[in-house]
Amino acid sequence: AEWQDRIVSLGNRFMAQPGHAKALDLLRQAYRDAGLEIYELDSFAPAPVTAYREISMAEENDPLFGQPLPDVEIFPFQPNHTQPVVTPEEGLTGELVLMTTETLLMRPRFDDCIGLIDTRDGQWSREFGFNWKLYAGLGVKALIVANPEGIDKIAWHRVAVQINAILASVPVNYVRLAATSNIFDYLGRTIRLRVRVNFQNVRHTSILGVMRAETPASEALILPTYYDAMSVLPDRSPGTMQAISIGTQLCLLEGMKAYRSSIKRDVIFAGFGAQMMNGACLNALLSVLGIHGAQGDENALVKAFQFGEARQLAELEARQASSENRRRPLRTDQLEHEHKL
């Protein structure tokens, strides 16, 4: 629990966020303090990075006209497949309207409004739910979800994970945001949203700490963890549950130090920083280790570990090929469904 609390206290660990680099520093220091041999591999992977997320008053007769709303913060959702959330440069302007069942039945038009959904039970339309496509079909310019009790009270599994939720697997640019609770104070007011999220090539580092057996070993025990954190809101990614993995690894490291003189295999503590992008960190490491290139007698990193025999690499490559063959029909089905959409 102590390690988990320390990790969570680092802040947002989504790729390109400050906590991501701090988590790497924490692992590096822990490996150094334990006297491990440290190897690092820098790689790049695409990740959504928010350039700006602004909400302002758009009523000319209001003293706040053109100014950010002082007590409201908005957060864009994950991209729809490869399409991140982007408003026009001048923003989207509209009346903030609560999307209740009554509003959806009685309001004559929706192309002049920005929709707000109260995520509490009984406050949203069971027919429309959080399916952004239905609201977009009415002409709603953008969709915001919020809870008057606080953003942490939003039932994220219902809003973003279930089928027909606010995330989609098709690359459509429809503005979907979450907001802090004071957004409800501006119902009926005309507001402006300016949001831009870009995919950027983000640096991430795979760090390996090797605890050597006193007798040279031909096998190694690998204890991996991921120090990045995933969230439906990239700008709010505390990764509380995901911190358990890092904390567990570091507890194992502390415990194994006492048995260092008696271990029969080398132990490799591995920290990866791009799990959220389809395990790009691990794929990059496998490539360097020779799975798609040089074998053990040619690969400097494999030589450094001193257990990367060609036979072991060949076995690992065969297992990877078998896994690839099992996944291929699934990807074919996915492509067919996306083509139909």
Tab-separated table of C-alpha atoms in Angstrom, residues 31-205:
chain	number	residue	atom	x	y	z
A	31	TYR	CA	16.629	-0.354	-9.190
A	32	ARG	CA	19.748	1.687	-8.454
A	33	ASP	CA	19.212	1.495	-4.693
A	34	ALA	CA	18.962	-2.297	-5.006
A	35	GLY	CA	22.267	-2.457	-6.892
A	36	LEU	CA	20.769	-3.861	-10.090
A	37	GLU	CA	22.420	-3.671	-13.504
A	38	ILE	CA	20.290	-1.174	-15.397
A	39	TYR	CA	19.561	-1.154	-19.127
A	40	GLU	CA	17.265	1.339	-20.833
A	41	LEU	CA	15.668	1.456	-24.257
A	42	ASP	CA	14.096	4.690	-25.534
A	43	SER	CA	11.299	4.296	-28.075
A	44	PHE	CA	8.423	6.336	-29.476
A	45	ALA	CA	4.724	5.565	-29.746
A	46	PRO	CA	1.731	7.665	-30.834
A	47	ALA	CA	-0.486	8.929	-28.017
A	48	PRO	CA	-3.271	11.534	-27.758
A	49	VAL	CA	-1.945	14.782	-26.282
A	50	THR	CA	-4.231	17.720	-25.439
A	51	ALA	CA	-3.095	21.038	-26.900
A	52	TYR	CA	-5.888	23.027	-25.219
A	53	ARG	CA	-9.268	22.453	-23.555
A	54	GLU	CA	-11.169	25.687	-22.962
A	55	ILE	CA	-14.704	26.577	-21.947
A	56	SER	CA	-15.698	30.249	-21.941
A	57	MET	CA	-18.699	32.570	-21.746
A	58	ALA	CA	-20.108	33.550	-25.149
A	59	GLU	CA	-22.778	36.058	-24.101
A	60	GLU	CA	-21.652	39.581	-25.042
A	61	ASN	CA	-23.583	41.258	-22.233
A	62	ASP	CA	-21.935	39.101	-19.557
A	63	PRO	CA	-18.867	40.460	-17.705
A	64	LEU	CA	-17.180	37.118	-18.364
A	65	PHE	CA	-17.643	37.386	-22.141
A	66	GLY	CA	-14.698	35.758	-23.884
A	67	GLN	CA	-13.179	34.688	-20.565
A	68	PRO	CA	-12.747	31.111	-19.307
A	69	LEU	CA	-15.409	29.974	-16.865
A	70	PRO	CA	-13.483	30.321	-13.581
A	71	ASP	CA	-14.950	27.322	-11.785
A	72	VAL	CA	-15.340	24.755	-14.578
A	73	GLU	CA	-12.801	22.417	-16.124
A	74	ILE	CA	-13.429	20.187	-19.135
A	75	PHE	CA	-11.664	17.008	-20.228
A	76	PRO	CA	-11.810	15.417	-23.701
A	77	PHE	CA	-12.508	11.708	-23.954
A	78	GLN	CA	-10.244	9.213	-25.644
A	79	PRO	CA	-10.157	9.456	-29.458
A	80	ASN	CA	-12.804	7.700	-31.491
A	81	HIS	CA	-10.437	5.071	-32.887
A	82	THR	CA	-7.814	7.193	-34.721
A	83	GLN	CA	-9.770	10.471	-34.552
A	84	PRO	CA	-9.107	12.651	-31.478
A	85	VAL	CA	-11.477	15.342	-30.178
A	86	VAL	CA	-11.078	18.607	-32.137
A	87	THR	CA	-13.325	21.664	-32.367
A	88	PRO	CA	-12.996	24.263	-35.140
A	89	GLU	CA	-10.277	26.830	-34.399
A	90	GLU	CA	-12.920	29.412	-33.420
A	91	GLY	CA	-14.640	26.847	-31.190
A	92	LEU	CA	-18.211	25.599	-30.901
A	93	THR	CA	-20.840	27.980	-29.501
A	94	GLY	CA	-24.271	27.051	-28.227
A	95	GLU	CA	-26.763	27.111	-25.384
A	96	LEU	CA	-25.936	24.607	-22.662
A	97	VAL	CA	-29.002	22.337	-22.475
A	98	LEU	CA	-29.665	19.454	-20.064
A	99	MET	CA	-30.426	16.314	-22.072
A	100	THR	CA	-33.322	14.828	-20.086
A	101	THR	CA	-36.051	12.586	-21.466
A	102	GLU	CA	-38.450	15.540	-21.419
A	103	THR	CA	-36.025	17.800	-23.298
A	104	LEU	CA	-35.444	15.170	-25.965
A	105	LEU	CA	-39.215	14.807	-26.470
A	106	MET	CA	-40.225	18.485	-26.344
A	107	ARG	CA	-37.363	20.653	-27.646
A	108	PRO	CA	-38.097	21.654	-31.279
A	109	ARG	CA	-34.444	21.901	-32.407
A	110	PHE	CA	-30.999	20.906	-31.184
A	111	ASP	CA	-28.562	22.358	-33.717
A	112	ASP	CA	-28.156	25.477	-31.554
A	113	CYS	CA	-27.150	23.740	-28.353
A	114	ILE	CA	-24.391	21.918	-26.506
A	115	GLY	CA	-25.803	18.933	-24.644
A	116	LEU	CA	-25.148	18.223	-20.954
A	117	ILE	CA	-25.952	14.798	-19.482
A	118	ASP	CA	-26.390	14.386	-15.731
A	119	THR	CA	-24.943	10.916	-15.099
A	120	ARG	CA	-26.875	10.250	-11.885
A	121	ASP	CA	-29.444	7.467	-11.965
A	122	GLY	CA	-32.804	8.616	-13.273
A	123	GLN	CA	-31.476	11.873	-14.720
A	124	TRP	CA	-30.681	10.701	-18.273
A	125	SER	CA	-32.739	9.219	-21.083
A	126	ARG	CA	-32.838	5.433	-21.037
A	127	GLU	CA	-33.514	5.465	-24.768
A	128	PHE	CA	-30.536	7.648	-25.665
A	129	GLY	CA	-28.250	6.733	-22.802
A	130	PHE	CA	-24.695	7.931	-23.475
A	131	ASN	CA	-24.751	6.960	-27.138
A	132	TRP	CA	-23.214	10.044	-28.746
A	133	LYS	CA	-24.397	8.969	-32.200
A	134	LEU	CA	-28.056	9.504	-31.240
A	135	TYR	CA	-27.395	13.006	-29.908
A	136	ALA	CA	-25.285	13.858	-32.965
A	137	GLY	CA	-28.167	12.690	-35.154
A	138	LEU	CA	-30.395	15.340	-33.560
A	139	GLY	CA	-27.836	18.038	-34.367
A	140	VAL	CA	-26.421	18.543	-30.851
A	141	LYS	CA	-23.099	20.339	-31.433
A	142	ALA	CA	-21.160	18.641	-28.639
A	143	LEU	CA	-21.834	16.421	-25.644
A	144	ILE	CA	-20.696	16.947	-22.048
A	145	VAL	CA	-21.185	14.487	-19.186
A	146	ALA	CA	-21.032	15.566	-15.542
A	147	ASN	CA	-22.287	14.777	-12.059
A	148	PRO	CA	-23.381	17.539	-9.613
A	149	GLU	CA	-21.670	15.594	-6.819
A	150	GLY	CA	-18.291	15.739	-8.536
A	151	ILE	CA	-16.486	14.353	-11.545
A	152	ASP	CA	-15.196	11.402	-9.508
A	153	LYS	CA	-18.804	10.319	-8.925
A	154	ILE	CA	-19.427	9.663	-12.621
A	155	ALA	CA	-20.133	5.972	-13.300
A	156	TRP	CA	-17.418	5.596	-15.929
A	157	HIS	CA	-18.219	1.964	-16.700
A	158	ARG	CA	-21.704	3.067	-17.765
A	159	VAL	CA	-20.638	6.237	-19.600
A	160	ALA	CA	-17.632	4.991	-21.516
A	161	VAL	CA	-17.262	1.208	-21.400
A	162	GLN	CA	-20.629	-0.329	-22.174
A	163	ILE	CA	-21.857	-0.931	-25.721
A	164	ASN	CA	-23.296	2.240	-27.319
A	165	ALA	CA	-21.442	4.409	-24.828
A	166	ILE	CA	-19.580	7.664	-25.412
A	167	LEU	CA	-16.525	5.989	-26.974
A	168	ALA	CA	-16.603	4.499	-30.455
A	169	SER	CA	-14.431	2.294	-32.655
A	170	VAL	CA	-15.040	4.377	-35.782
A	171	PRO	CA	-12.915	7.495	-36.507
A	172	VAL	CA	-15.584	10.201	-36.214
A	173	ASN	CA	-14.761	13.655	-34.851
A	174	TYR	CA	-17.633	14.376	-32.504
A	175	VAL	CA	-16.771	16.511	-29.472
A	176	ARG	CA	-17.265	14.475	-26.276
A	177	LEU	CA	-16.196	15.928	-22.931
A	178	ALA	CA	-16.473	15.421	-19.195
A	179	ALA	CA	-16.783	18.439	-16.911
A	180	THR	CA	-16.492	19.330	-13.242
A	181	SER	CA	-19.657	19.761	-11.224
A	182	ASN	CA	-20.047	23.557	-11.517
A	183	ILE	CA	-20.948	23.168	-15.191
A	184	PHE	CA	-24.578	22.855	-14.012
A	185	ASP	CA	-24.494	26.496	-12.882
A	186	TYR	CA	-24.357	27.538	-16.544
A	187	LEU	CA	-27.423	25.685	-17.851
A	188	GLY	CA	-29.337	27.904	-20.242
A	189	ARG	CA	-26.288	30.099	-20.869
A	190	THR	CA	-24.423	30.396	-24.161
A	191	ILE	CA	-20.928	28.993	-23.903
A	192	ARG	CA	-17.995	28.347	-26.221
A	193	LEU	CA	-15.852	25.206	-26.338
A	194	ARG	CA	-12.332	25.164	-27.784
A	195	VAL	CA	-10.622	21.806	-27.655
A	196	ARG	CA	-7.815	20.245	-29.599
A	197	VAL	CA	-6.208	16.837	-29.061
A	198	ASN	CA	-3.390	15.700	-31.346
A	199	PHE	CA	-1.716	12.370	-31.811
A	200	GLN	CA	1.975	12.889	-31.078
A	201	ASN	CA	4.983	10.611	-31.184
A	202	VAL	CA	5.732	10.323	-27.472
A	203	ARG	CA	8.989	9.081	-26.023
A	204	HIS	CA	8.772	6.193	-23.583
A	205	THR	CA	11.538	4.210	-21.923
